[in-house]
Coordinates of C-alpha atoms and ligand atoms in Angstrom, one line a residue:
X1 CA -62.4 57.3 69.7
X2 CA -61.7 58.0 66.4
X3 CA -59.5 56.7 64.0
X4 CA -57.3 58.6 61.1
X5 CA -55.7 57.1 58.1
X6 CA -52.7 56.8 60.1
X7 CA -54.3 56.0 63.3
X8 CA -54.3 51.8 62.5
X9 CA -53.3 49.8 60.1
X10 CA -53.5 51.5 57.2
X11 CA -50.3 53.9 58.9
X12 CA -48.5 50.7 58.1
X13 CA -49.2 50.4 54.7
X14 CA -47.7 54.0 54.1
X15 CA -45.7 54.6 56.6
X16 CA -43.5 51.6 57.3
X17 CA -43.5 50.4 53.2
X18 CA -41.8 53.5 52.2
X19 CA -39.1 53.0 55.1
X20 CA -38.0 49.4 53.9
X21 CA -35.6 48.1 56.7
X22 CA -33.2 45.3 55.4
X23 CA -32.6 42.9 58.2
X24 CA -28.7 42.8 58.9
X25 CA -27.3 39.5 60.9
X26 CA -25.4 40.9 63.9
X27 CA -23.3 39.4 66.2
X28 CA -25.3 39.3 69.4
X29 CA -26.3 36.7 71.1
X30 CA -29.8 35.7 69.6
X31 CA -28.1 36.3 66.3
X32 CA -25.9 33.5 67.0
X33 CA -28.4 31.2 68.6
X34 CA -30.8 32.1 65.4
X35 CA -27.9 30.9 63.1
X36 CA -27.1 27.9 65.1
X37 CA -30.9 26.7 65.0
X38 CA -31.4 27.7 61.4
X39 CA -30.5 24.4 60.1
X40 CA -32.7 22.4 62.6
X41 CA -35.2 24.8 61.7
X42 CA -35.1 23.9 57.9
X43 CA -35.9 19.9 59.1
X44 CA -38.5 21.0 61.7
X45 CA -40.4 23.2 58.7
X46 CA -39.7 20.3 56.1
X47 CA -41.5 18.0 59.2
X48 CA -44.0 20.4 59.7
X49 CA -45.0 20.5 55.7
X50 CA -45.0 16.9 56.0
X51 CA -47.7 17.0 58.6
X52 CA -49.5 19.9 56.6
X53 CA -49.8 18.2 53.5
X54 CA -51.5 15.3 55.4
X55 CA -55.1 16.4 55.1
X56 CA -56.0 14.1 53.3
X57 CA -54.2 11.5 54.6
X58 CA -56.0 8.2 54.5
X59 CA -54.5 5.5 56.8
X60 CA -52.9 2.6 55.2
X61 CA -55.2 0.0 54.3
X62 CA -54.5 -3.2 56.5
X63 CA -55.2 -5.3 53.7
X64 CA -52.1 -4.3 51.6
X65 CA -50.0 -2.9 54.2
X66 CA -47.1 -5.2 53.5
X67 CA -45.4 -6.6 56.6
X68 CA -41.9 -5.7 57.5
X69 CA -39.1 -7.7 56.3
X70 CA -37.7 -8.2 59.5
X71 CA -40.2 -9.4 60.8
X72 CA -41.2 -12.0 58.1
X73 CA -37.3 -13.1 58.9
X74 CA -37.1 -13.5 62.2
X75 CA -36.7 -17.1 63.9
X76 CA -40.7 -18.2 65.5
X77 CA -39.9 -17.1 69.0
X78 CA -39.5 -13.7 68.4
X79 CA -42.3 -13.9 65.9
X80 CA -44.7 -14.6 68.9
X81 CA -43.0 -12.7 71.3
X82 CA -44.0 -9.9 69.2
X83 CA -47.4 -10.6 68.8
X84 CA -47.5 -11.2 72.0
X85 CA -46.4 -7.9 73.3
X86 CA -48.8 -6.7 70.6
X87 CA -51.8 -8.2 72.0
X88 CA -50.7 -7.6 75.2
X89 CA -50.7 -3.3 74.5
X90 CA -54.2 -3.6 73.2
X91 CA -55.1 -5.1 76.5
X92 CA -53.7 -2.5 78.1
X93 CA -55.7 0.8 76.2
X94 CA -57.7 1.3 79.3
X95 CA -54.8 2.1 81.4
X96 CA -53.8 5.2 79.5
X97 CA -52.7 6.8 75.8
X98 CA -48.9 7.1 76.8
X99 CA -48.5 4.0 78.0
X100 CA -49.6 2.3 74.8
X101 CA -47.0 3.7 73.0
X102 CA -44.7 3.1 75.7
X103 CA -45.7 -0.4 75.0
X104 CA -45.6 -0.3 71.5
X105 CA -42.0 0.3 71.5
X106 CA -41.4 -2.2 74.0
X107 CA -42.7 -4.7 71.6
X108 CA -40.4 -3.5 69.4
X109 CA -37.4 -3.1 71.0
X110 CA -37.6 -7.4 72.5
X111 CA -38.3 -7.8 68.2
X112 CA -35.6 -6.0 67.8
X113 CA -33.2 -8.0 70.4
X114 CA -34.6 -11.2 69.5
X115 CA -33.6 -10.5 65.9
X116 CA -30.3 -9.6 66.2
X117 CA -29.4 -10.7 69.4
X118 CA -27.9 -7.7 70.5
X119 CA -29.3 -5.3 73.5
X120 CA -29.1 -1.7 72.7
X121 CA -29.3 -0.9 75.5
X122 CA -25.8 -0.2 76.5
X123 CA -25.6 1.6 72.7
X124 CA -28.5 3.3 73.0
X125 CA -28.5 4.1 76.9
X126 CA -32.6 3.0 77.1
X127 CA -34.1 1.3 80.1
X128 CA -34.9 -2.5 80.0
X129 CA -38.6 -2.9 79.4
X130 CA -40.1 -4.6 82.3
X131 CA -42.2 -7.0 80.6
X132 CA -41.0 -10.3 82.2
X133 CA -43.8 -12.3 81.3
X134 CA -44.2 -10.8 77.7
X135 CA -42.5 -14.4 76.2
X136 CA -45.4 -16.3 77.7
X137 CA -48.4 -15.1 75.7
X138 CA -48.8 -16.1 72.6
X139 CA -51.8 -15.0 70.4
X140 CA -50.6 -15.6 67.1
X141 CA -52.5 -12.5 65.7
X142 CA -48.9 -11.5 63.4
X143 CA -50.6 -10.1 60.9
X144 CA -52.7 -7.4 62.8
X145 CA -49.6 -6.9 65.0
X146 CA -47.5 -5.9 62.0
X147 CA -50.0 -3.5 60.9
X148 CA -50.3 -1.8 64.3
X149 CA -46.8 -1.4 64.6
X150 CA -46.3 -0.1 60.8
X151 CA -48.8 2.6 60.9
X152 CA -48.2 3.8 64.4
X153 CA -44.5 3.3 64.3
X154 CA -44.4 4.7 61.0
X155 CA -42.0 2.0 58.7
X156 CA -45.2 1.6 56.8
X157 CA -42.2 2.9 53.6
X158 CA -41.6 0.5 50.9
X159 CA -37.6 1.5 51.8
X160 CA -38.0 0.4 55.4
X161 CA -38.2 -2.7 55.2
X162 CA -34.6 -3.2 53.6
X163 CA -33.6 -1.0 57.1
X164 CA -31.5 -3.9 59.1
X165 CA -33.1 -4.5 62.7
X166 CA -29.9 -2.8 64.7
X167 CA -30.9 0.6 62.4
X168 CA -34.5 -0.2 63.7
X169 CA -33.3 -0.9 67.3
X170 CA -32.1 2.2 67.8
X171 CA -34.5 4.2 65.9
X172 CA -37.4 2.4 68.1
X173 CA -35.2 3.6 71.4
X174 CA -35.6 7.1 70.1
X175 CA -39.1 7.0 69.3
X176 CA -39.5 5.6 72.8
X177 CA -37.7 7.9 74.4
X178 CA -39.3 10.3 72.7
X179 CA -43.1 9.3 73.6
X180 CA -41.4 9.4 77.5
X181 CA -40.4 12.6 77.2
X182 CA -43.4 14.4 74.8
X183 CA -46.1 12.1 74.5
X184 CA -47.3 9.3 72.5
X185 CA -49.4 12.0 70.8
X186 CA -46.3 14.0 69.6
X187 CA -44.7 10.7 68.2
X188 CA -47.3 9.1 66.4
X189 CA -48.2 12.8 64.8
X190 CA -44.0 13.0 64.1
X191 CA -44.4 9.7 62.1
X192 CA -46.4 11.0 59.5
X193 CA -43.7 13.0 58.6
X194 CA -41.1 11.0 55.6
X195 CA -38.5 13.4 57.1
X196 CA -39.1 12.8 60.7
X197 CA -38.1 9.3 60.0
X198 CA -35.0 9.8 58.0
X199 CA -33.8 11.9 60.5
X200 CA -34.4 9.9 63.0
X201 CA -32.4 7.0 61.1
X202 CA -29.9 8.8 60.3
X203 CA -29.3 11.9 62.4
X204 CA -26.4 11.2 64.7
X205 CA -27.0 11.9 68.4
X206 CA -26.0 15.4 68.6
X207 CA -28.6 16.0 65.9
X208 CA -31.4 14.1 66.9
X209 CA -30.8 16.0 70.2
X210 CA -31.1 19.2 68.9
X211 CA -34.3 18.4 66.9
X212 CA -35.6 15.9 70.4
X213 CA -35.3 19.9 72.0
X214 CA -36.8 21.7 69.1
X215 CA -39.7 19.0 69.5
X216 CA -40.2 19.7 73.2
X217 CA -40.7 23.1 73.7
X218 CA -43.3 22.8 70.6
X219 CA -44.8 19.5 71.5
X220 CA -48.6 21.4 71.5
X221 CA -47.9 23.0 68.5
X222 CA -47.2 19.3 67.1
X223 CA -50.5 17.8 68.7
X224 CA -53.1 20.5 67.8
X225 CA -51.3 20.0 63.7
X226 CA -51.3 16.9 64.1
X227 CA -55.5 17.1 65.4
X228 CA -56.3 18.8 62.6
X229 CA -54.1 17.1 60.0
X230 CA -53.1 13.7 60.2
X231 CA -55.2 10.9 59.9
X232 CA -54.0 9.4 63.2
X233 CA -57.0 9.9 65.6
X234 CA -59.3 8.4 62.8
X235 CA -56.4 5.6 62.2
X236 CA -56.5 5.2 66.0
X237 CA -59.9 4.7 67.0
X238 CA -61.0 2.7 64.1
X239 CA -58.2 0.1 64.9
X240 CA -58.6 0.3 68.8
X241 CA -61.7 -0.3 70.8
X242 CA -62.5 2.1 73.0
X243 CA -60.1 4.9 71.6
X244 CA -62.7 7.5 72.4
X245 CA -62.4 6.6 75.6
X246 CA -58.9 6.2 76.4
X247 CA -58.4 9.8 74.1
X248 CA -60.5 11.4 76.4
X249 CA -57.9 12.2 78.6
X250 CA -56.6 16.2 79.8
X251 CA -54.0 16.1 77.0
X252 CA -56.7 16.3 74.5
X253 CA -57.0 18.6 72.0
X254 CA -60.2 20.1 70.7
X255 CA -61.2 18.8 67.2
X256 CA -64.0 21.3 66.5
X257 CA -62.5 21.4 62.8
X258 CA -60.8 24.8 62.7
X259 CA -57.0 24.9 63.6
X260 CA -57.6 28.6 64.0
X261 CA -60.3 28.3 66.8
X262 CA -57.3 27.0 69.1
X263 CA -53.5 29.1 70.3
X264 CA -50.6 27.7 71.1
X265 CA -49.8 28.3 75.1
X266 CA -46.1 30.1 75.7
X267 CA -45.4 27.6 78.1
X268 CA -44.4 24.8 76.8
X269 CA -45.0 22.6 79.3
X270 CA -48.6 23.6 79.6
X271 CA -51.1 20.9 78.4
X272 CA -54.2 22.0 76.8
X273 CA -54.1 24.4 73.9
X274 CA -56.5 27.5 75.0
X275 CA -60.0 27.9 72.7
X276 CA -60.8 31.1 72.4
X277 CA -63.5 32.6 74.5
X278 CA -63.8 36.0 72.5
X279 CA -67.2 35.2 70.8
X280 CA -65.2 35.9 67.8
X281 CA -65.9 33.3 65.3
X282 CA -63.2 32.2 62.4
X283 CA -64.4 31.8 59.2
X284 CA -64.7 33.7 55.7
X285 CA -67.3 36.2 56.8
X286 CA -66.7 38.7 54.5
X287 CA -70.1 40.6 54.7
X288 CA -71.4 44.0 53.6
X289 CA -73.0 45.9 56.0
X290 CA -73.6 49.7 57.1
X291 CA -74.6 49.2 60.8
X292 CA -77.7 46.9 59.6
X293 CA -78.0 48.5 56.4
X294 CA -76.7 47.2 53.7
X295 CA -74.5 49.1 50.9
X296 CA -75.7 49.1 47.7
X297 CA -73.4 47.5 46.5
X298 CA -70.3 45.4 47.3
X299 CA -68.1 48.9 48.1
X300 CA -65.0 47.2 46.8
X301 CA -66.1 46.4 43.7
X302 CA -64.0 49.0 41.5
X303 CA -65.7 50.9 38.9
X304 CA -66.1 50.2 35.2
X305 CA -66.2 47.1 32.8
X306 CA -63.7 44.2 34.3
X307 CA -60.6 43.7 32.3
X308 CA -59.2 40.5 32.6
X309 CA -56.5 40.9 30.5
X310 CA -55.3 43.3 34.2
X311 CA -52.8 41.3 36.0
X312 CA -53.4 40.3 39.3
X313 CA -52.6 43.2 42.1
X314 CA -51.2 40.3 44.5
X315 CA -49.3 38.2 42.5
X316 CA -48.8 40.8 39.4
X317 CA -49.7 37.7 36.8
X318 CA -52.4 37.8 34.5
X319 CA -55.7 36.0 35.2
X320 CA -54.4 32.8 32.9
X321 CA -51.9 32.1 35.1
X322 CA -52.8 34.1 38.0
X323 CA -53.5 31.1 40.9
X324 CA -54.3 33.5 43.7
X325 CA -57.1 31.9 46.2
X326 CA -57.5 34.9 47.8
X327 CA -61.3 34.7 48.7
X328 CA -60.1 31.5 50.9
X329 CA -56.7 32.3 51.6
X330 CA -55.0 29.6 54.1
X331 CA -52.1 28.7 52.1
X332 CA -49.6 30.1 54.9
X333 CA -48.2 27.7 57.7
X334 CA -48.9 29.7 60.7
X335 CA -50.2 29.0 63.7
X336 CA -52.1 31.4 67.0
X337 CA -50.1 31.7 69.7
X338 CA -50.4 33.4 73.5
X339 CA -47.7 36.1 73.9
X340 CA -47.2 37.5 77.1
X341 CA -49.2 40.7 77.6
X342 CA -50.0 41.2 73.9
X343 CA -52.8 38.5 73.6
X344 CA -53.0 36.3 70.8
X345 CA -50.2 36.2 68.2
X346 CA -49.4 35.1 64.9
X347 CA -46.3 33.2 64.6
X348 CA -44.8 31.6 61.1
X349 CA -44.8 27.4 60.9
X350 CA -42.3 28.0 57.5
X351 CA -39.9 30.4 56.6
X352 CA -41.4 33.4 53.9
X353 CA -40.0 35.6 51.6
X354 CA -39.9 39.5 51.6
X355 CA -42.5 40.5 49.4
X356 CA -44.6 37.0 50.0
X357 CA -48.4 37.6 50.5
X358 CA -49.1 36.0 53.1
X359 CA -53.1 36.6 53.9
X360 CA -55.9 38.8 53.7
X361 CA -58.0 40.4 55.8
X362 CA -61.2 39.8 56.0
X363 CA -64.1 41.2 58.4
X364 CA -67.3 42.6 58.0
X365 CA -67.6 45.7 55.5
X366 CA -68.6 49.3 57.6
X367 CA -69.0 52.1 57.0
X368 CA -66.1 54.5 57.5
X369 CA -68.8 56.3 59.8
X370 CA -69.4 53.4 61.9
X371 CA -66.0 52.6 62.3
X372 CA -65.4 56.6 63.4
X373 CA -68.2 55.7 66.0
X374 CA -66.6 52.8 67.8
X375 CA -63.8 52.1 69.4
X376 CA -63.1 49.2 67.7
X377 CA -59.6 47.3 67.6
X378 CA -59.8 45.6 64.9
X379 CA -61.0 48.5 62.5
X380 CA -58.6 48.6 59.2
X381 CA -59.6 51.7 58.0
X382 CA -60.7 52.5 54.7
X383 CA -59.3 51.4 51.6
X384 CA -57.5 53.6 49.6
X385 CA -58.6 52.8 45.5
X386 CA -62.5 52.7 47.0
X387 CA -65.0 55.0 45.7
X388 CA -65.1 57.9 48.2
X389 CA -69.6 57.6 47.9
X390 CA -68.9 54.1 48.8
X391 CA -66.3 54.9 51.6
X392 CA -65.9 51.7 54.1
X393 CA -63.8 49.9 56.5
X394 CA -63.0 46.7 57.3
X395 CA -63.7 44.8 61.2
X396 CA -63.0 41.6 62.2
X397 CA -64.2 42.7 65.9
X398 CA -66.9 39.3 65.1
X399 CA -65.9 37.5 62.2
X400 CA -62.1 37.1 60.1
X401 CA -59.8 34.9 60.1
X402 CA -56.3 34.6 61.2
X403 CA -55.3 38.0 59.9
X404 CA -56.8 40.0 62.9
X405 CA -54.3 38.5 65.4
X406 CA -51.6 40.2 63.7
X407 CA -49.7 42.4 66.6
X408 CA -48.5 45.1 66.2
X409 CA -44.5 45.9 66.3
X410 CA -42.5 48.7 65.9
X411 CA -39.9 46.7 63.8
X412 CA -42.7 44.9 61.8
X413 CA -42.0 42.8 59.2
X414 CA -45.5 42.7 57.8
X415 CA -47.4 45.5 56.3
X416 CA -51.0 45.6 55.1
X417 CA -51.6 46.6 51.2
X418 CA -54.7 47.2 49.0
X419 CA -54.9 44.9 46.1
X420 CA -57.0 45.2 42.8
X421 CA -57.9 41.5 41.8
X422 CA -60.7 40.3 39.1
X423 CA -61.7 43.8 39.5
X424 CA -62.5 43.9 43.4
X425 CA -60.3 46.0 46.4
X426 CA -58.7 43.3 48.5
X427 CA -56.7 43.9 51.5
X428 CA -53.9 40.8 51.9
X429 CA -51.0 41.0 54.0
X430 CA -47.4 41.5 52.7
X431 CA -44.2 40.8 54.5
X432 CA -41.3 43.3 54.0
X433 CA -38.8 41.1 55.5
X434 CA -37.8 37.5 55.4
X435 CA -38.8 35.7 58.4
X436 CA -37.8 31.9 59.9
X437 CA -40.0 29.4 61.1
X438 CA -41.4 30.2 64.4
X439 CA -40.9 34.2 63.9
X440 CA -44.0 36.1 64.9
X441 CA -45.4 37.6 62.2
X442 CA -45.8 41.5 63.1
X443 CA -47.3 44.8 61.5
X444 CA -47.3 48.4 62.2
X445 CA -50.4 49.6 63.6
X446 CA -48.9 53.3 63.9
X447 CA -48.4 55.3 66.8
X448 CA -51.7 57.0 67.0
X449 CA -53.1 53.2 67.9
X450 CA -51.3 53.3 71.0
X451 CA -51.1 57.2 72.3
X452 CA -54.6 57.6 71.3
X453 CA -55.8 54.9 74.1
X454 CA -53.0 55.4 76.6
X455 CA -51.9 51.7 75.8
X456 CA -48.4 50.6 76.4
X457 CA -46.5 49.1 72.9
X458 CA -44.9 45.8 74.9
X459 CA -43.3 44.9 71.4
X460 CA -39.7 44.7 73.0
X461 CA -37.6 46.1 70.9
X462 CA -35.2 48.9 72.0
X463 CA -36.7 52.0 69.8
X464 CA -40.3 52.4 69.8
X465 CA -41.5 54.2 67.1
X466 CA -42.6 56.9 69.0
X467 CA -40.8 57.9 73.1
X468 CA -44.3 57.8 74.5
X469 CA -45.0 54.3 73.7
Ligands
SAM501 C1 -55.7 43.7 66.1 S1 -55.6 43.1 67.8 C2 -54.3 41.9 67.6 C3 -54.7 40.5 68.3 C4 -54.8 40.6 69.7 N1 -53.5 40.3 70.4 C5 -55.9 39.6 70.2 O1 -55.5 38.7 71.1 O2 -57.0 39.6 69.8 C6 -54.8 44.4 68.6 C7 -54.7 44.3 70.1 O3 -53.6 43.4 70.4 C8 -52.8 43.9 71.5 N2 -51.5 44.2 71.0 C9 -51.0 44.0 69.8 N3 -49.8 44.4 69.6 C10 -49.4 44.9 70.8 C11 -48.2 45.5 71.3 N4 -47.1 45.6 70.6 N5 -48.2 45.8 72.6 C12 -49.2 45.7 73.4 N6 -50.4 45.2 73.0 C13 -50.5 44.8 71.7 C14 -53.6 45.1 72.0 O4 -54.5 44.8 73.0 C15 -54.3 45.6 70.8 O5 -55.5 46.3 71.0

């Protein structure tokens, strides 16, 4: 099979930027539901950057982790019952991950009642914890118990502390509830997040029970983030013994360090994010390559002395303040995803501006005669600036990154473009529309794609681009 100018992507980067569709809110249904979200959206991608920025997170150190003000208050029984109930969950790690939470929270909500005499129960409509004997065991280990419960319950803020315990009460019922209903894993990732916790002191219920559903139907989303991002699992197993152990559990997920290695499943009730099994590996492989032989040169390279006084083709700034990373682009917060009968999928974990670059392809360079040879689906042919002597394309059939699981639509919002930078051809991906958080990201890979191989388009909307699709 063999593939025109127009046949894949590059029928998107003339095509569908010259026929700039504004997006118009409508009335129906999914309109409305998109409005009524969009402000639970804005706190789930404020959460979500919270949990981004954490890669570097480094776990509060014990030492100076100041202890809660509540708790240096409260009258000597609760003190112990507390530690108590501390001890007691590290006991219990061998039984299983969500019950240590489970526990956790019990511990805090008997703090909580001891401290302010007053069972939130009937406020707060959360089941008695069942720990009759808790009172009885006394360790006296307060110190460790008031780290535990700042860095996995998340108060570990200096403002905390000033929080009276009937705020904490029923904040701790919702983070219990919350580890019932999700996971312990979805929790303790949550608290990273500064605005996870304001919200969850301040939301009122109708609030907090729109984001509590937001949460759960993205509650693997949140774990594979937070796997990748948050310093929790290294927090947890240094603090617990036998943390491997207990984490070894279906629930999971891979920590091979790539986020891009792992998809979010559809369902979202499913429990193990799916590893891909292509043999495609992530990673910047940008190589050049003519079926085994290499080009003379780098074929993007454009021609003449480098100016660097040229602004930047991506972000139209000149070099001095030009900040582009394009060689190891990953600045966007998206995440994989399985669609249903479209494969993988690319959807957005922030809202973007029209006009934001939001990638760039990468692949092995071909030749544009190797890529006429193969039936490849990830070809993106040519590039239009390039020498014609040194004519290639670019595959990411073995090696890219998250640019290749781009699907097509024909109502993209995404088109591909050829960028000059620091004197080299780059291909980066630019959105034409806005798009929300959790909005696939989509590009036109132009009819011939699909007629061409007798493939269906299953992009859903009402007009393909072409009858036969
Ligand atoms: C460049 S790849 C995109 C990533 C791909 N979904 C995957 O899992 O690797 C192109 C392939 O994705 C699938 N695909 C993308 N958009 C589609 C659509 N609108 N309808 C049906 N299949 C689609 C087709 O199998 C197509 O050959």
């Amino acid at each position: 099979m063999t593939f025109g100018e127009n046949t894949i992507f590059p029928a998107a980067i003339s095509g569908v930027a010259s026929r700039k569709r504004k997006y118009h809110p409508t009335n129906s249904t999914k309109e409305r539901k998109r409005r009524a979200m969009s402000s639970m959206t804005d706190t789930m991608e404020v959460i979500y950057r919270d949990i981004f920025d954490l890669v570097n997170y480094t776990a509060p150190d014990p030492a100076t982790t100041p202890p809660l003000r509540h708790i240096e208050q409260q009258p000597q029984g609760v003190s112990e019952t507390f530690t108590a109930l501390t001890d007691l969950l590290l006991q219990d790690m061998n039984d299983s991950a969500h019950k240590t939470v489970v526990s956790e929270l019990e511990g805090a909500y008997w703090t909580s009642v001891h401290a302010t005499g007053f069972n939130f129960q009937a406020v707060a409509g959360a089941d008695t914890p069942t720990r009759s004997d808790s009172e009885a065991v006394i360790s006296g280990n307060h110190e460790r118990a008031g780290m535990l419960m700042s860095r996995f319950i998340g108060t570990t803020d200096p403002q905390a502390r000033y929080h009276s315990a009937f705020t904490l009460a029923v904040v701790w019922s919702r983070y219990w509830r919350l580890a019932q209903e999700c996971g312990w894993k979805t929790v303790a990732v949550l608290l990273h997040s500064s605005r996870f916790r304001d919200f969850s002191r301040a939301a009122n219920l109708t609030r907090w029970g729109e984001l509590v559903k937001l949460i759960k139907t993205n509650v693997m989303s949140i774990q594979l983030l937070g796997s990748f991002n948050t310093g929790w699992y290294k927090a947890f197993s240094d603090a617990i013994p036998d943390a491997d152990q207990v984490l070894t559990d279906q629930e999971r997920v891979g920590y091979d360090g790539h986020y891009h290695h792992w998809r979010v499943p559809s369902d979202p009730n499913a429990k193990v994010a799916e590893r891909h099994s292509t043999g495609f590996e992530v990673g910047d492989y940008t190589k050049i390559g003519n079926n085994g032989e290499a080009f003379a040169r780098d074929p993007r390279l454009k021609r003449g002395a480098f100016d660097i006084s040229q602004p930047c083709g991506a972000c139209g700034k000149t070099s001095g303040e030009c900040h582009c990373n394009l060689e190891n682009w990953s600045p966007a917060r998206i995440e994989l995803v399985s669609t249903v009968g479209r494969g993988t999928g690319v959807r957005a974990l922030q809202s973007f501006k029209a006009g934001e670059i939001i990638g760039e392809y990468i692949g092995e360079l071909i030749s544009n005669k190797a890529s006429e040879d193969d039936d490849d689906l990830y070809v993106l042919w040519g590039h239009k600036n390039a020498h014609e002597r040194d004519s290639y394309s670019t595959t990411s059939n073995h090696y890219g990154n998250w640019t290749r699981f781009v699907n097509h639509s024909c109502e993209a919002n995404c088109v591909i473009e050829h960028v000059a930078r620091r004197g080299k051809m780059l291909s980066v991906y630019r959105l034409t529309k806005d798009i929300a958080m959790f909005e696939e990201v989509t590009t036109n890979y132009g009819e011939g794609y699909f007629l061409g191989r007798g493939l269906k388009c299953l992009c859903g909307v009402e007009k393909h681009l072409h009858p036969l699709m």
